[in-house]
Amino acid sequence: MQLKGMHHVSSLTANARRNVDFYTNVLGMRLVKKTVNQDDTSVYHLFYGDERGNPGTEVTFFEIPMAASNKRGTNSITNVSLRVPGDDALKYWKQRFEEYSVQHDDIQKQAGRLVLPFEDPEGHRMQFVSDEHDQGVEAGVPWEHSNASPENGATGLGPVRLTVKTAEPTAAVLKDIMGFSEIHSYPHPNNSDLPDIRVFETGKGGSGAEIHIETRSDLPAERQGRGAVHHVAFRVEDADELQQWIERIKNARLPNSGFVERYYFQSLYFREPNGILFELATDGPGFEGDEPFERLGESLALPPFLEPQRSDIEARLKPLD
């Protein structure tokens, strides 16, 4: 049993139409699945990724109309990285952000890699990270029909940063239960007086398999709203291995969901001691079970258990076009 790296991150948006515009037209990612929140079918769940939405490349958003702005703080997921092929790609994205008036910082070095921090229109904190010298979890393949440059496009998820008041309980879950290794640390990018950020990796390692922990005892707890990250998911090979993880999480007495069928993958949700929501998700079946590769994300897709409700569901959703 070994987690293979990042599977996806899921965040919150108050405006699905604007969200699609930014992630497809500005970032050039492919909308690989347009479906609904299975726990609230009145709102969208949007999946963006590489050409097939391969595990490890997906950024997803739950729509919560009229959601207040996220109140940033601790016990939260505070940064999501997207991998790009190399250092030159960061220069392309910096120029593109200036053309599209995207809020961004300068290119800088973090943990030995060049990164370009930026925010989406709702304050979702992200960064592009260069794979120039990276080895480890394989990257995905950008969609050839991207609205941005495919050769500079996002190839998958990079490091995900957690911000907590006290790092050790979260670190213990990562190492003792989830099998991560702590490999190094690096100075805080915004304030050298703050504790170094600790780096943990799993599986083959590399950018696509890292969790970074930032300690901030000076901040209040986050109050989630639009622009917040709801949870981070990690890759599990298949449903048989997921069952083994379910037993391990139960034995560790962590609050958890048990087995959850999401149709596109199977999942387990649990909270680590600082309250951050983790998910373990299988690599398959994937997104092509109900749509062909060429038409991914073009129509509203519903898993079979929601298909009988299609007419009611469609009547409640606002068109994204």
Short mmCIF file of C-alpha atoms in Angstrom, two decimals:
data_model
loop_
_atom_site.label_atom_id
_atom_site.label_comp_id
_atom_site.label_asym_id
_atom_site.label_seq_id
_atom_site.Cartn_x
_atom_site.Cartn_y
_atom_site.Cartn_z
CA MET A 1 0.00 0.00 0.00
CA GLN A 2 1.53 3.25 -1.15
CA LEU A 3 -0.16 6.45 -2.23
CA LYS A 4 0.99 7.41 -5.72
CA GLY A 5 0.82 11.19 -5.38
CA MET A 6 -1.79 13.87 -5.89
CA HIS A 7 -5.11 12.82 -7.46
CA HIS A 8 -7.03 16.11 -7.50
CA VAL A 9 -7.86 19.18 -5.48
CA SER A 10 -11.42 20.46 -5.10
CA SER A 11 -12.19 24.12 -4.44
CA LEU A 12 -15.16 26.49 -4.18
CA THR A 13 -16.47 28.98 -6.72
CA ALA A 14 -19.46 31.31 -6.53
CA ASN A 15 -19.67 31.75 -10.30
CA ALA A 16 -19.37 28.65 -12.49
CA ARG A 17 -19.50 30.58 -15.75
CA ARG A 18 -16.62 32.88 -14.80
CA ASN A 19 -14.74 29.89 -13.42
CA VAL A 20 -14.95 28.06 -16.76
CA ASP A 21 -13.82 31.17 -18.60
CA PHE A 22 -10.69 31.55 -16.49
CA TYR A 23 -9.57 27.92 -16.34
CA THR A 24 -10.23 27.14 -20.00
CA ASN A 25 -9.65 30.46 -21.79
CA VAL A 26 -6.89 31.95 -19.63
CA LEU A 27 -5.14 28.89 -18.16
CA GLY A 28 -5.93 26.76 -21.20
CA MET A 29 -6.93 23.66 -19.23
CA ARG A 30 -9.49 21.26 -20.63
CA LEU A 31 -12.94 21.07 -19.04
CA VAL A 32 -12.99 17.27 -18.96
CA LYS A 33 -16.23 16.77 -17.02
CA LYS A 34 -19.22 19.03 -16.50
CA THR A 35 -21.34 17.35 -13.86
CA VAL A 36 -23.06 18.16 -10.56
CA ASN A 37 -22.13 18.00 -6.91
CA GLN A 38 -23.39 14.54 -6.01
CA ASP A 39 -24.23 15.78 -2.50
CA ASP A 40 -26.17 18.79 -3.85
CA THR A 41 -27.33 18.25 -7.42
CA SER A 42 -28.59 21.83 -7.78
CA VAL A 43 -25.03 23.07 -8.44
CA TYR A 44 -22.19 22.24 -10.79
CA HIS A 45 -19.07 20.22 -10.14
CA LEU A 46 -16.48 21.14 -12.78
CA PHE A 47 -13.33 19.13 -13.52
CA TYR A 48 -10.32 20.59 -15.36
CA GLY A 49 -7.21 18.65 -16.26
CA ASP A 50 -4.91 17.47 -18.99
CA GLU A 51 -6.24 16.05 -22.25
CA ARG A 52 -8.02 13.13 -20.51
CA GLY A 53 -8.31 14.42 -16.98
CA ASN A 54 -5.77 11.83 -15.89
CA PRO A 55 -5.42 11.30 -12.13
CA GLY A 56 -2.86 13.74 -10.81
CA THR A 57 -3.86 16.51 -13.24
CA GLU A 58 -7.30 17.53 -12.00
CA VAL A 59 -8.44 20.79 -10.42
CA THR A 60 -12.16 20.68 -9.61
CA PHE A 61 -14.67 23.24 -8.38
CA PHE A 62 -17.95 23.00 -6.51
CA GLU A 63 -20.25 25.90 -7.30
CA ILE A 64 -21.78 27.65 -4.30
CA PRO A 65 -23.71 30.64 -5.68
CA MET A 66 -23.55 33.79 -3.55
CA ALA A 67 -20.77 32.33 -1.37
CA ALA A 68 -18.92 34.93 0.67
CA SER A 69 -15.21 35.51 0.13
CA ASN A 70 -12.86 33.08 1.77
CA LYS A 71 -11.51 34.29 5.13
CA ARG A 72 -7.93 33.13 4.95
CA GLY A 73 -6.29 31.44 7.90
CA THR A 74 -4.90 28.23 9.33
CA ASN A 75 -6.04 24.61 9.28
CA SER A 76 -6.53 24.96 5.56
CA ILE A 77 -5.13 24.23 2.12
CA THR A 78 -3.53 27.50 1.10
CA ASN A 79 -1.80 26.92 -2.22
CA VAL A 80 -2.23 24.62 -5.22
CA SER A 81 0.59 24.16 -7.73
CA LEU A 82 0.29 23.31 -11.42
CA ARG A 83 3.28 21.76 -13.14
CA VAL A 84 4.63 23.17 -16.43
CA PRO A 85 7.37 21.69 -18.62
CA GLY A 86 10.22 24.03 -17.68
CA ASP A 87 11.55 27.44 -16.74
CA ASP A 88 10.73 29.02 -20.11
CA ALA A 89 7.06 28.12 -19.62
CA LEU A 90 6.98 30.37 -16.55
CA LYS A 91 8.10 33.29 -18.69
CA TYR A 92 5.26 32.54 -21.13
CA TRP A 93 2.72 32.50 -18.30
CA LYS A 94 4.00 35.69 -16.72
CA GLN A 95 3.54 37.49 -20.02
CA ARG A 96 0.09 35.97 -20.50
CA PHE A 97 -0.97 37.02 -17.00
CA GLU A 98 0.05 40.56 -17.76
CA GLU A 99 -1.98 40.49 -20.97
CA TYR A 100 -5.07 39.16 -19.13
CA SER A 101 -4.60 41.27 -15.96
CA VAL A 102 -4.21 38.20 -13.75
CA GLN A 103 -2.87 38.98 -10.29
CA HIS A 104 0.59 37.41 -9.99
CA ASP A 105 3.98 37.73 -8.31
CA ASP A 106 7.41 37.56 -9.91
CA ILE A 107 9.04 34.28 -10.83
CA GLN A 108 10.89 33.06 -7.73
CA LYS A 109 12.60 29.98 -6.31
CA GLN A 110 10.90 27.72 -3.78
CA ALA A 111 12.24 24.37 -2.57
CA GLY A 112 14.80 24.34 -5.37
CA ARG A 113 12.28 24.96 -8.18
CA LEU A 114 11.21 28.09 -10.01
CA VAL A 115 7.56 29.04 -9.43
CA LEU A 116 5.14 31.74 -10.56
CA PRO A 117 2.50 32.51 -7.89
CA PHE A 118 -0.90 33.83 -9.04
CA GLU A 119 -4.57 34.03 -8.06
CA ASP A 120 -7.75 33.33 -10.00
CA PRO A 121 -10.53 36.01 -10.06
CA GLU A 122 -11.96 34.73 -6.76
CA GLY A 123 -8.68 34.74 -4.86
CA HIS A 124 -7.88 31.03 -5.27
CA ARG A 125 -4.13 30.91 -4.54
CA MET A 126 -2.08 28.94 -7.04
CA GLN A 127 1.32 28.81 -8.66
CA PHE A 128 2.91 27.33 -11.73
CA VAL A 129 5.96 25.22 -10.85
CA SER A 130 8.71 24.36 -13.32
CA ASP A 131 9.52 20.70 -14.03
CA GLU A 132 12.89 21.74 -15.51
CA HIS A 133 14.89 19.42 -13.27
CA ASP A 134 12.10 17.35 -11.72
CA GLN A 135 11.99 13.57 -11.62
CA GLY A 136 9.29 11.48 -10.06
CA VAL A 137 5.57 11.13 -10.74
CA GLU A 138 4.89 11.28 -14.47
CA ALA A 139 3.33 14.41 -15.91
CA GLY A 140 0.15 14.53 -17.98
CA VAL A 141 -0.35 15.78 -21.54
CA PRO A 142 -1.92 19.23 -22.18
CA TRP A 143 -4.87 19.29 -24.57
CA GLU A 144 -3.72 20.03 -28.11
CA HIS A 145 -6.75 22.31 -28.67
CA SER A 146 -5.97 24.44 -25.62
CA ASN A 147 -6.84 28.15 -25.76
CA ALA A 148 -3.33 28.82 -24.43
CA SER A 149 0.00 27.35 -25.55
CA PRO A 150 -0.10 23.52 -25.34
CA GLU A 151 3.71 23.31 -25.26
CA ASN A 152 3.72 25.52 -22.15
CA GLY A 153 0.50 24.14 -20.67
CA ALA A 154 -0.21 22.66 -17.25
CA THR A 155 0.80 19.01 -17.09
CA GLY A 156 -0.58 18.17 -13.67
CA LEU A 157 -0.70 18.99 -10.00
CA GLY A 158 2.45 19.99 -8.18
CA PRO A 159 2.99 20.50 -4.45
CA VAL A 160 -0.02 21.36 -2.31
CA ARG A 161 0.56 23.57 0.73
CA LEU A 162 -1.23 23.07 4.05
CA THR A 163 -1.20 25.83 6.66
CA VAL A 164 -1.71 24.78 10.28
CA LYS A 165 -1.25 26.20 13.75
CA THR A 166 0.68 23.17 14.96
CA ALA A 167 2.46 21.05 12.36
CA GLU A 168 3.30 17.88 14.27
CA PRO A 169 -0.20 16.27 14.38
CA THR A 170 -0.59 16.68 10.61
CA ALA A 171 2.98 15.52 9.99
CA ALA A 172 2.38 12.42 12.10
CA VAL A 173 -0.67 11.42 10.02
CA LEU A 174 1.26 11.94 6.79
CA LYS A 175 4.23 9.87 7.98
CA ASP A 176 2.80 7.24 10.32
CA ILE A 177 -0.55 6.52 8.65
CA MET A 178 -0.28 7.66 5.03
CA GLY A 179 3.32 6.59 4.41
CA PHE A 180 4.84 9.95 3.42
CA SER A 181 8.52 10.70 4.08
CA GLU A 182 9.78 14.07 5.28
CA ILE A 183 12.58 14.97 2.88
CA HIS A 184 13.64 18.58 3.57
CA SER A 185 12.47 22.11 4.40
CA TYR A 186 12.91 25.58 2.89
CA PRO A 187 12.63 29.19 4.11
CA HIS A 188 9.21 30.77 4.11
CA PRO A 189 8.87 32.66 0.79
CA ASN A 190 7.16 35.71 2.30
CA ASN A 191 8.74 36.12 5.74
CA SER A 192 12.12 34.74 6.81
CA ASP A 193 11.10 35.14 10.48
CA LEU A 194 8.44 32.44 10.11
CA PRO A 195 9.27 28.72 10.52
CA ASP A 196 10.66 26.90 7.50
CA ILE A 197 8.12 25.07 5.35
CA ARG A 198 8.42 21.28 5.69
CA VAL A 199 8.27 19.02 2.61
CA PHE A 200 6.79 15.51 2.56
CA GLU A 201 6.64 13.13 -0.40
CA THR A 202 5.07 9.80 -1.34
CA GLY A 203 5.25 7.27 -4.15
CA LYS A 204 7.84 8.07 -6.82
CA GLY A 205 8.27 11.51 -5.31
CA GLY A 206 8.88 14.67 -7.27
CA SER A 207 6.65 17.67 -7.76
CA GLY A 208 3.46 15.63 -8.26
CA ALA A 209 3.78 13.79 -4.97
CA GLU A 210 4.56 16.48 -2.40
CA ILE A 211 2.73 18.05 0.51
CA HIS A 212 4.25 21.20 2.05
CA ILE A 213 3.35 22.18 5.63
CA GLU A 214 3.46 25.82 6.72
CA THR A 215 3.16 26.60 10.44
CA ARG A 216 1.31 29.86 11.29
CA SER A 217 0.46 30.14 14.97
CA ASP A 218 -0.23 33.85 14.46
CA LEU A 219 -3.34 33.44 12.27
CA PRO A 220 -7.00 32.61 13.03
CA ALA A 221 -8.63 29.55 11.52
CA GLU A 222 -9.87 29.81 7.93
CA ARG A 223 -13.56 30.42 7.23
CA GLN A 224 -14.19 28.79 3.86
CA GLY A 225 -15.83 30.73 1.05
CA ARG A 226 -15.31 31.31 -2.65
CA GLY A 227 -11.69 30.83 -3.59
CA ALA A 228 -11.03 28.31 -0.80
CA VAL A 229 -9.72 24.80 -1.34
CA HIS A 230 -12.24 22.28 -0.01
CA HIS A 231 -10.03 19.17 0.04
CA VAL A 232 -7.01 17.45 -1.46
CA ALA A 233 -7.17 13.90 -2.85
CA PHE A 234 -4.38 11.35 -3.14
CA ARG A 235 -4.03 8.54 -5.70
CA VAL A 236 -4.82 4.92 -4.84
CA GLU A 237 -4.28 2.19 -7.43
CA ASP A 238 -7.74 0.55 -7.35
CA ALA A 239 -10.81 -0.30 -5.27
CA ASP A 240 -9.14 -3.31 -3.61
CA GLU A 241 -6.34 -1.14 -2.29
CA LEU A 242 -8.85 1.52 -1.26
CA GLN A 243 -10.54 -1.04 0.99
CA GLN A 244 -7.23 -1.65 2.72
CA TRP A 245 -6.85 2.08 3.27
CA ILE A 246 -10.37 2.24 4.70
CA GLU A 247 -9.39 -0.31 7.33
CA ARG A 248 -6.18 1.56 8.13
CA ILE A 249 -7.99 4.89 8.57
CA LYS A 250 -10.68 3.27 10.72
CA ASN A 251 -8.04 1.62 12.90
CA ALA A 252 -6.37 5.01 13.34
CA ARG A 253 -9.72 6.35 14.64
CA LEU A 254 -9.77 9.26 12.21
CA PRO A 255 -13.26 10.59 11.36
CA ASN A 256 -14.06 9.20 7.93
CA SER A 257 -16.78 8.59 5.34
CA GLY A 258 -16.14 4.94 4.59
CA PHE A 259 -16.38 3.83 0.96
CA VAL A 260 -17.98 6.38 -1.40
CA GLU A 261 -18.90 5.60 -5.03
CA ARG A 262 -18.28 8.61 -7.28
CA TYR A 263 -18.61 6.63 -10.56
CA TYR A 264 -15.57 8.28 -12.14
CA PHE A 265 -13.52 6.99 -9.17
CA GLN A 266 -14.14 5.53 -5.71
CA SER A 267 -13.22 7.46 -2.60
CA LEU A 268 -12.62 7.64 1.11
CA TYR A 269 -12.79 10.99 2.95
CA PHE A 270 -11.27 11.70 6.36
CA ARG A 271 -10.04 14.62 8.45
CA GLU A 272 -6.54 14.85 9.86
CA PRO A 273 -6.11 16.27 13.40
CA ASN A 274 -6.07 19.93 12.31
CA GLY A 275 -9.38 19.46 10.53
CA ILE A 276 -8.18 19.53 6.90
CA LEU A 277 -10.22 17.23 4.66
CA PHE A 278 -8.26 14.52 2.83
CA GLU A 279 -9.59 12.14 0.20
CA LEU A 280 -8.13 8.91 -1.15
CA ALA A 281 -9.36 8.26 -4.70
CA THR A 282 -8.80 5.42 -7.15
CA ASP A 283 -7.06 5.99 -10.47
CA GLY A 284 -10.06 4.69 -12.42
CA PRO A 285 -12.46 4.14 -14.04
CA GLY A 286 -11.88 7.70 -15.35
CA PHE A 287 -13.95 10.14 -17.38
CA GLU A 288 -14.48 8.29 -20.67
CA GLY A 289 -17.10 5.83 -19.44
CA ASP A 290 -19.98 8.16 -20.36
CA GLU A 291 -18.38 10.47 -22.96
CA PRO A 292 -15.90 9.82 -25.79
CA PHE A 293 -12.47 11.44 -25.54
CA GLU A 294 -13.28 13.94 -28.29
CA ARG A 295 -16.40 15.25 -26.51
CA LEU A 296 -15.29 15.31 -22.88
CA GLY A 297 -16.89 18.14 -20.90
CA GLU A 298 -19.19 19.35 -23.68
CA SER A 299 -22.49 18.14 -22.17
CA LEU A 300 -23.85 17.67 -18.68
CA ALA A 301 -22.65 14.25 -17.54
CA LEU A 302 -24.45 12.39 -14.77
CA PRO A 303 -23.49 9.10 -13.12
CA PRO A 304 -26.04 6.30 -13.66
CA PHE A 305 -27.54 6.71 -10.19
CA LEU A 306 -28.47 10.33 -11.01
CA GLU A 307 -29.58 9.79 -14.61
CA PRO A 308 -33.28 9.23 -13.69
CA GLN A 309 -33.26 12.78 -12.23
CA ARG A 310 -31.74 14.42 -15.31
CA SER A 311 -34.72 16.58 -16.32
CA ASP A 312 -35.11 17.98 -12.79
CA ILE A 313 -31.38 18.55 -12.41
CA GLU A 314 -31.03 20.33 -15.76
CA ALA A 315 -33.99 22.58 -14.95
CA ARG A 316 -32.19 23.91 -11.85
CA LEU A 317 -28.81 24.60 -13.46
CA LYS A 318 -27.86 27.81 -15.21
CA PRO A 319 -26.27 27.32 -18.65
CA LEU A 320 -22.52 27.95 -18.74
CA ASP A 321 -22.45 29.21 -22.34
#
